[in-house]
XYZ file of C-alpha atoms in Angstrom:
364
model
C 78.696 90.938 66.661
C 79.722 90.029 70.398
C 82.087 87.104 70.464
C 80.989 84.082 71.596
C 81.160 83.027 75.336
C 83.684 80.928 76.057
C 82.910 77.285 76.793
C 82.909 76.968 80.856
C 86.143 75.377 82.682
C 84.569 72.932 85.414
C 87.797 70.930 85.963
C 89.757 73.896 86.762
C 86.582 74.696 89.161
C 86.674 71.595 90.502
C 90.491 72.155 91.200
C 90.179 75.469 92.910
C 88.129 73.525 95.755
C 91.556 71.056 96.594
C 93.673 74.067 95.956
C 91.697 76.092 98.607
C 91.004 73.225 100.961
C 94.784 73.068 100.834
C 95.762 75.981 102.135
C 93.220 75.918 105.097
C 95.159 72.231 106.005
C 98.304 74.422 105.420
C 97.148 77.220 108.353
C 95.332 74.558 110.570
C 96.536 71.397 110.433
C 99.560 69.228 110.795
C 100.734 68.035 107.667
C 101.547 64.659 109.003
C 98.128 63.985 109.485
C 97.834 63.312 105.380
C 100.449 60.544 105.429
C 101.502 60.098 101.778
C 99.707 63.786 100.964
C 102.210 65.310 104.039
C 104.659 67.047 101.512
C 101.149 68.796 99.602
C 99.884 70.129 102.732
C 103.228 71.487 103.893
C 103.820 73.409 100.939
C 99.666 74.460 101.567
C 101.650 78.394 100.547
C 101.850 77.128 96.662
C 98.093 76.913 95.905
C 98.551 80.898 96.559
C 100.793 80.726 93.496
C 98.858 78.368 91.321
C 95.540 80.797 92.238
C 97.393 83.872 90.832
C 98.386 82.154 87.526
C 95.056 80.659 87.180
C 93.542 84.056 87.454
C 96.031 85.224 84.626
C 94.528 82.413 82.681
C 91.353 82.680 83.394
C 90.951 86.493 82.735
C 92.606 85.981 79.555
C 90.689 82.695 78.603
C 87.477 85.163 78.637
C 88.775 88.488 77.401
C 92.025 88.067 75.528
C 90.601 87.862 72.116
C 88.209 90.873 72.902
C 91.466 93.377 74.312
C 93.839 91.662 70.938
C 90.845 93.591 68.873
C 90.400 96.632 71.115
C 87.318 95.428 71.917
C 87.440 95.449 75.587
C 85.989 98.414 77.788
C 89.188 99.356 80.203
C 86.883 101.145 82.622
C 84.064 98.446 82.538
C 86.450 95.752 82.896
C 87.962 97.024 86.699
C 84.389 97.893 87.551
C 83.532 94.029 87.251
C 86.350 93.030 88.924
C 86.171 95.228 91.890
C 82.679 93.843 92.079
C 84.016 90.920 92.242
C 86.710 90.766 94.692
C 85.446 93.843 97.125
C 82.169 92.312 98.865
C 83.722 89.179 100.303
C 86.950 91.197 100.753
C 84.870 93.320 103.053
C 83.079 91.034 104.753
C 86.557 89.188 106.038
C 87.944 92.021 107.158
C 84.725 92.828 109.434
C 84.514 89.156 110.727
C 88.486 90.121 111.571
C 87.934 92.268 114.168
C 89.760 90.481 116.830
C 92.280 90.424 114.180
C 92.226 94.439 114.172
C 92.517 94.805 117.690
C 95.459 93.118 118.443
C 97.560 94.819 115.175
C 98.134 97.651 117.357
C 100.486 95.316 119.778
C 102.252 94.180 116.198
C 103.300 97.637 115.011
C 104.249 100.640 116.022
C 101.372 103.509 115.634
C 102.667 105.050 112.439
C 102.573 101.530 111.174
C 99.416 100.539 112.490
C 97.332 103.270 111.156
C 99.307 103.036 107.659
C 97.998 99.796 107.625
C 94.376 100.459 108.779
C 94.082 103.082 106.293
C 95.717 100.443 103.106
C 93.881 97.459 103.885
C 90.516 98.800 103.193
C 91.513 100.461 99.518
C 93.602 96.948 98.738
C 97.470 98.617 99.326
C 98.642 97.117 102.103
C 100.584 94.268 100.087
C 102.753 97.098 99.035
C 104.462 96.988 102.255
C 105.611 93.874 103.774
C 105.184 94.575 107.228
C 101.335 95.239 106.924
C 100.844 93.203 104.099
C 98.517 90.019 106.481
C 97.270 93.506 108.328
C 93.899 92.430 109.454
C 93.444 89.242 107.512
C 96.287 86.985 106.963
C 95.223 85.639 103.643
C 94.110 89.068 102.351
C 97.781 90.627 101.050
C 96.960 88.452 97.506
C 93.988 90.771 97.054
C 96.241 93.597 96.571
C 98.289 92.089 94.002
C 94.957 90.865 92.182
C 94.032 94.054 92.661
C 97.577 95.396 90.709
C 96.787 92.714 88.215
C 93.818 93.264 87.479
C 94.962 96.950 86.287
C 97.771 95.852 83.919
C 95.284 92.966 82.758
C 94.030 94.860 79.593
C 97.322 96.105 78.460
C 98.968 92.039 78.873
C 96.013 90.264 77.331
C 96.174 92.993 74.179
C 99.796 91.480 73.093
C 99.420 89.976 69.838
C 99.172 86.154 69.706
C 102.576 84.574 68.094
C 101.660 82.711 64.455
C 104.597 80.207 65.466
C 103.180 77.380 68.325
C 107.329 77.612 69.522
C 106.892 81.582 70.324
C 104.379 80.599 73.073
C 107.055 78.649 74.574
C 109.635 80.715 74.634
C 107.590 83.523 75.970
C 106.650 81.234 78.863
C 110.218 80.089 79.400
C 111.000 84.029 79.724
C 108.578 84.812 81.977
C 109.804 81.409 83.954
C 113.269 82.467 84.334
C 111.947 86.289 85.527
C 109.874 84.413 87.847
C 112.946 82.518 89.534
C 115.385 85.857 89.715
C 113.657 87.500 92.938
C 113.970 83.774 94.817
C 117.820 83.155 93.118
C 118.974 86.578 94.364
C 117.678 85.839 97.928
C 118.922 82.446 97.960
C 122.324 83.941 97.016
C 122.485 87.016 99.250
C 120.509 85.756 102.128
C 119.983 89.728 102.886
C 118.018 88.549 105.991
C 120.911 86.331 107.311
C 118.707 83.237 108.319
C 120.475 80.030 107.960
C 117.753 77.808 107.386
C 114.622 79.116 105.413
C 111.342 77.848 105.893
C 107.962 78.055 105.858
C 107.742 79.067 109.239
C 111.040 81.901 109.001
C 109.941 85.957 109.014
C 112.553 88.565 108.110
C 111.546 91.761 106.305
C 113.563 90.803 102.744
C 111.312 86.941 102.911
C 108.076 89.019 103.533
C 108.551 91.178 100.637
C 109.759 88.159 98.409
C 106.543 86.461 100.316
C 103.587 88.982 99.916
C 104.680 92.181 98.231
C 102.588 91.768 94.342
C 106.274 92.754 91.876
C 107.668 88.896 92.794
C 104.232 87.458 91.934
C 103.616 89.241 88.475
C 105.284 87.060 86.501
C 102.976 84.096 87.728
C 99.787 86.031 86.781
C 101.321 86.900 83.634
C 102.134 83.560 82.926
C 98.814 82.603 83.314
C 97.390 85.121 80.728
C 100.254 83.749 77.879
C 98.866 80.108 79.084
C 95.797 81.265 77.482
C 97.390 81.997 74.015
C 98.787 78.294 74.336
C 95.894 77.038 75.438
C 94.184 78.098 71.789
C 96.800 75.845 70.059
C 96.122 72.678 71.621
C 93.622 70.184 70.741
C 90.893 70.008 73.673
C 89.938 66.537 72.637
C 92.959 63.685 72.703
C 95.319 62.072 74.887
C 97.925 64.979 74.666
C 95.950 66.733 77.538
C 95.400 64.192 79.690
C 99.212 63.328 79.791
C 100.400 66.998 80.197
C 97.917 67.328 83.058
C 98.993 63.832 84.947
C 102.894 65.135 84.428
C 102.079 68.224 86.126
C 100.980 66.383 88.985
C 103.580 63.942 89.347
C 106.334 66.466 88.796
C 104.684 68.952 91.162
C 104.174 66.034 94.055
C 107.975 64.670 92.889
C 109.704 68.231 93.991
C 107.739 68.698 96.897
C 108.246 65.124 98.456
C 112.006 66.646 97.736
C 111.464 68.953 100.727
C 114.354 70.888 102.243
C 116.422 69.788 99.280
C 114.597 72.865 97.339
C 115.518 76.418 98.854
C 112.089 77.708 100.025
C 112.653 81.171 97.915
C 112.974 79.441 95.198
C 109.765 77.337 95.083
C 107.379 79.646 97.126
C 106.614 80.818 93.887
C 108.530 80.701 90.389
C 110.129 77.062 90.330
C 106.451 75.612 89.748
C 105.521 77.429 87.255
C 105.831 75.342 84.282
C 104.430 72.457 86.253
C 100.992 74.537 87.351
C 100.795 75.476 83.404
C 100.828 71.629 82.513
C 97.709 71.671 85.541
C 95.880 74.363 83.818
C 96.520 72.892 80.135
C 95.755 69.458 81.016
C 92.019 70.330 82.830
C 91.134 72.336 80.355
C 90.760 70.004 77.928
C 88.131 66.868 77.229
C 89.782 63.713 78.969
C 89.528 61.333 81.877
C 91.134 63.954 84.566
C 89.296 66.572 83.342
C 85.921 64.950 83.703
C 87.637 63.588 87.371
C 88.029 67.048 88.675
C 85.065 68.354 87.159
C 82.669 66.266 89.448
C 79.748 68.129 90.179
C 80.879 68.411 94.007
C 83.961 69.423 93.737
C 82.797 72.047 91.366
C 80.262 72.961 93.654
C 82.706 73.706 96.405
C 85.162 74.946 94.271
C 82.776 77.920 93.101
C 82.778 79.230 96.864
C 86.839 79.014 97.179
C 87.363 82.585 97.109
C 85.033 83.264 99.626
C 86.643 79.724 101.708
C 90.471 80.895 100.945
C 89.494 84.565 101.997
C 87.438 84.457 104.933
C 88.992 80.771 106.407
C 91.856 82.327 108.976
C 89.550 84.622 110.483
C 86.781 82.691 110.675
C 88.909 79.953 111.992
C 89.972 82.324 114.914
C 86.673 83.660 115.464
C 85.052 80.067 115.748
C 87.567 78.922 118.286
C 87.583 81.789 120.286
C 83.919 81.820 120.871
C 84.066 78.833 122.491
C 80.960 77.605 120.653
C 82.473 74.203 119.930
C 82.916 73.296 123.736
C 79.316 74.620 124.710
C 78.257 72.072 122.338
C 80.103 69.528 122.965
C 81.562 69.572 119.250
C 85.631 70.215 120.067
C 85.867 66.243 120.342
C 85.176 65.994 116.329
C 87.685 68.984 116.148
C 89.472 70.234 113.397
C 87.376 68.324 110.964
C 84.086 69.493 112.240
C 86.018 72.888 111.673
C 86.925 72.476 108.285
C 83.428 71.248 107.381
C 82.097 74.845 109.432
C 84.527 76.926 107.128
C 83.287 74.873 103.746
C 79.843 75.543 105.231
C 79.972 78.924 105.790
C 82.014 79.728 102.277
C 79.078 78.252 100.542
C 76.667 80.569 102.015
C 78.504 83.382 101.611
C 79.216 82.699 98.078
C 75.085 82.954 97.539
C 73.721 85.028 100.109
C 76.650 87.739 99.920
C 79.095 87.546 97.303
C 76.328 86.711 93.834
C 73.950 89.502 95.175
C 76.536 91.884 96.172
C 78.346 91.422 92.547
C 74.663 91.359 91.312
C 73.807 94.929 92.481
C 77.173 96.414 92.391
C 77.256 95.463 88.810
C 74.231 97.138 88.223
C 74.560 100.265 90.014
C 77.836 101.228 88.526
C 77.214 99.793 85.218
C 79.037 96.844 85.321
């Protein structure tokens, strides 16, 4: 008998549209225009992080108890995912093509064509120096990618009888999280004396975009899931966990340069991004906040939004279609309401009947 499907996750829907709005404030904005918010959209790199755990949890929220029984088809499995992730993936890096041509002035030729040969089969990441080659955004859909591989093997671990094993396998996957930042922050191999989101070395891009520094995150995510099954979805323990998440998430960053950037571009969060996940997964008043059937809406086109934005964003503004129409003067927010606009449709002319004959042609 199949197992049952699991119940859907709006809230955590609902999320992804904030988390992906986020990052496009993050690429195209200026963080002081969000007053009180200023700190969030500064640190617009972290909803990167929280999207890689989330897709630990999410995987394993749908398959985990099918791989703990050996249930779950390997080969099947990557053949949904790559239909999945590949259409929009595509279409980004075609819409890049002012991108493309001016990689060439970036690299040197060996590097350039290593990078226009990577991109397309998801391998760039591997290698920092190409790993925004031809779409900025695009080096997280080589770690996915990696992820999505070793997915089977980390959802199959057996579920811990004890509630406290959960925890400490979390805290261990925490503190592996935090060694790649802790080393850099101790070593400074690149030599920069003050490290921020706008400082590029070779050491901060690999600890930036390479998938190894990352894997803990997703991993974390698919553990999550395993906690997840312990805690009541109904109740006020929920709603709690998810509001301390967000206070203690907005408390660091409003800490700002206090924090060494390595350190919180991607492990020091991750408790506080669990207590996000944990908190909208349940039944309470956030929950139902974030699952508004808007933001859900939106948030169901955020891959397509977080992958295609920068491009599009470059492509818009250098067509100089915004001037001709005498739209610039509402600019960036008629922008950001293009990009939204845009995600949407591809999301349901593109990326549901791509997926939707993929799937069926390769038996998916």
């Amino acid at each position: 008998m199949d197992n049952p499907k699991p119940a859907r996750l709006d809230a955590l829907t609902g999320l992804r549209c904030f988390a992906a709005l986020n990052i496009v404030f993050f690429h195209f904005s200026n963080p002081d225009w969000f007053g009180p918010l200023s700190p969030v959209v500064n640190a617009g790199y972290l909803s990167v992080s929280f999207f890689i755990m989330l897709s630990g949890f999410v995987l394993a929220y749908n398959y985990a108890g099918r791989a703990r029984e050996g249930k779950l088809d390997k080969v099947r499995f990557w053949k949904a995912r790559l239909t999945r992730l590949y259409p929009i993936y595509l279409l980004s890096l075609v819409i890049g093509w002012q991108t493309f041509r001016a990689e060439p002035a970036a690299h040197t030729p060996f590097m350039f064509w290593l990078g226009a040969i990577l991109t397309p089969i998801l391998l760039q990441g591997w290698i920092p120096e190409i790993a925004t080659f031809g779409n900025t955004p695009a080096w997280t859909m080589s770690a996915e990618a990696a992820y999505y591989v070793l997915f089977p093997w980390l959802a199959s671990v057996r579920k811990p009888v004890r509630t406290g094993v959960h925890y400490w396998r979390l805290g261990a996957l925490w503190c592996l999280g935090l060694i790649p930042g802790t080393l850099y922050v101790l070593f400074n191999p690149d030599g920069i004396a003050h490290v921020d989101r706008f400082s590029s070395a070779p050491w901060l891009q690999a600890l930036k975009f390479t998938p190894l520094p990352h894997l803990p995150s997703f991993a974390f995510g698919v553990m999550l899931a395993g906690l997840d099954e312990c805690v009541e979805r109904t109740g006020q323990l929920r709603l709690w966990i998810g509001l301390f998440g967000f206070a203690g998430i907005y408390g660091v960053l409003c800490l700002g340069s206090l924090v060494p950037y390595a350190l919180i571009h991607d492990g020091l969060l991750m408790p506080l991004f669990g207590c996000l996940i944990i908190g909208l997964s349940g039944i309470n008043p956030l929950s139902k906040l974030f699952g508004f059937p808007v933001f859900v809406f939106v948030g169901e086109s955020s891959y397509c939004l977080y992958l295609m934005h920068f491009n599009l964003w470059n492509l818009l503004h250098q067509s100089g279609l915004l001037p001709r129409f005498g739209l610039d003067r509402f600019d960036p927010w008629i922008s950001y309401a293009i990009l939204i606009g845009l995600g949407l449709l591809a999301l349901h002319l593109i990326e549901k009947p791509a997926q939707k004959a993929l799937r069926k042609w390769m038996g998916a």
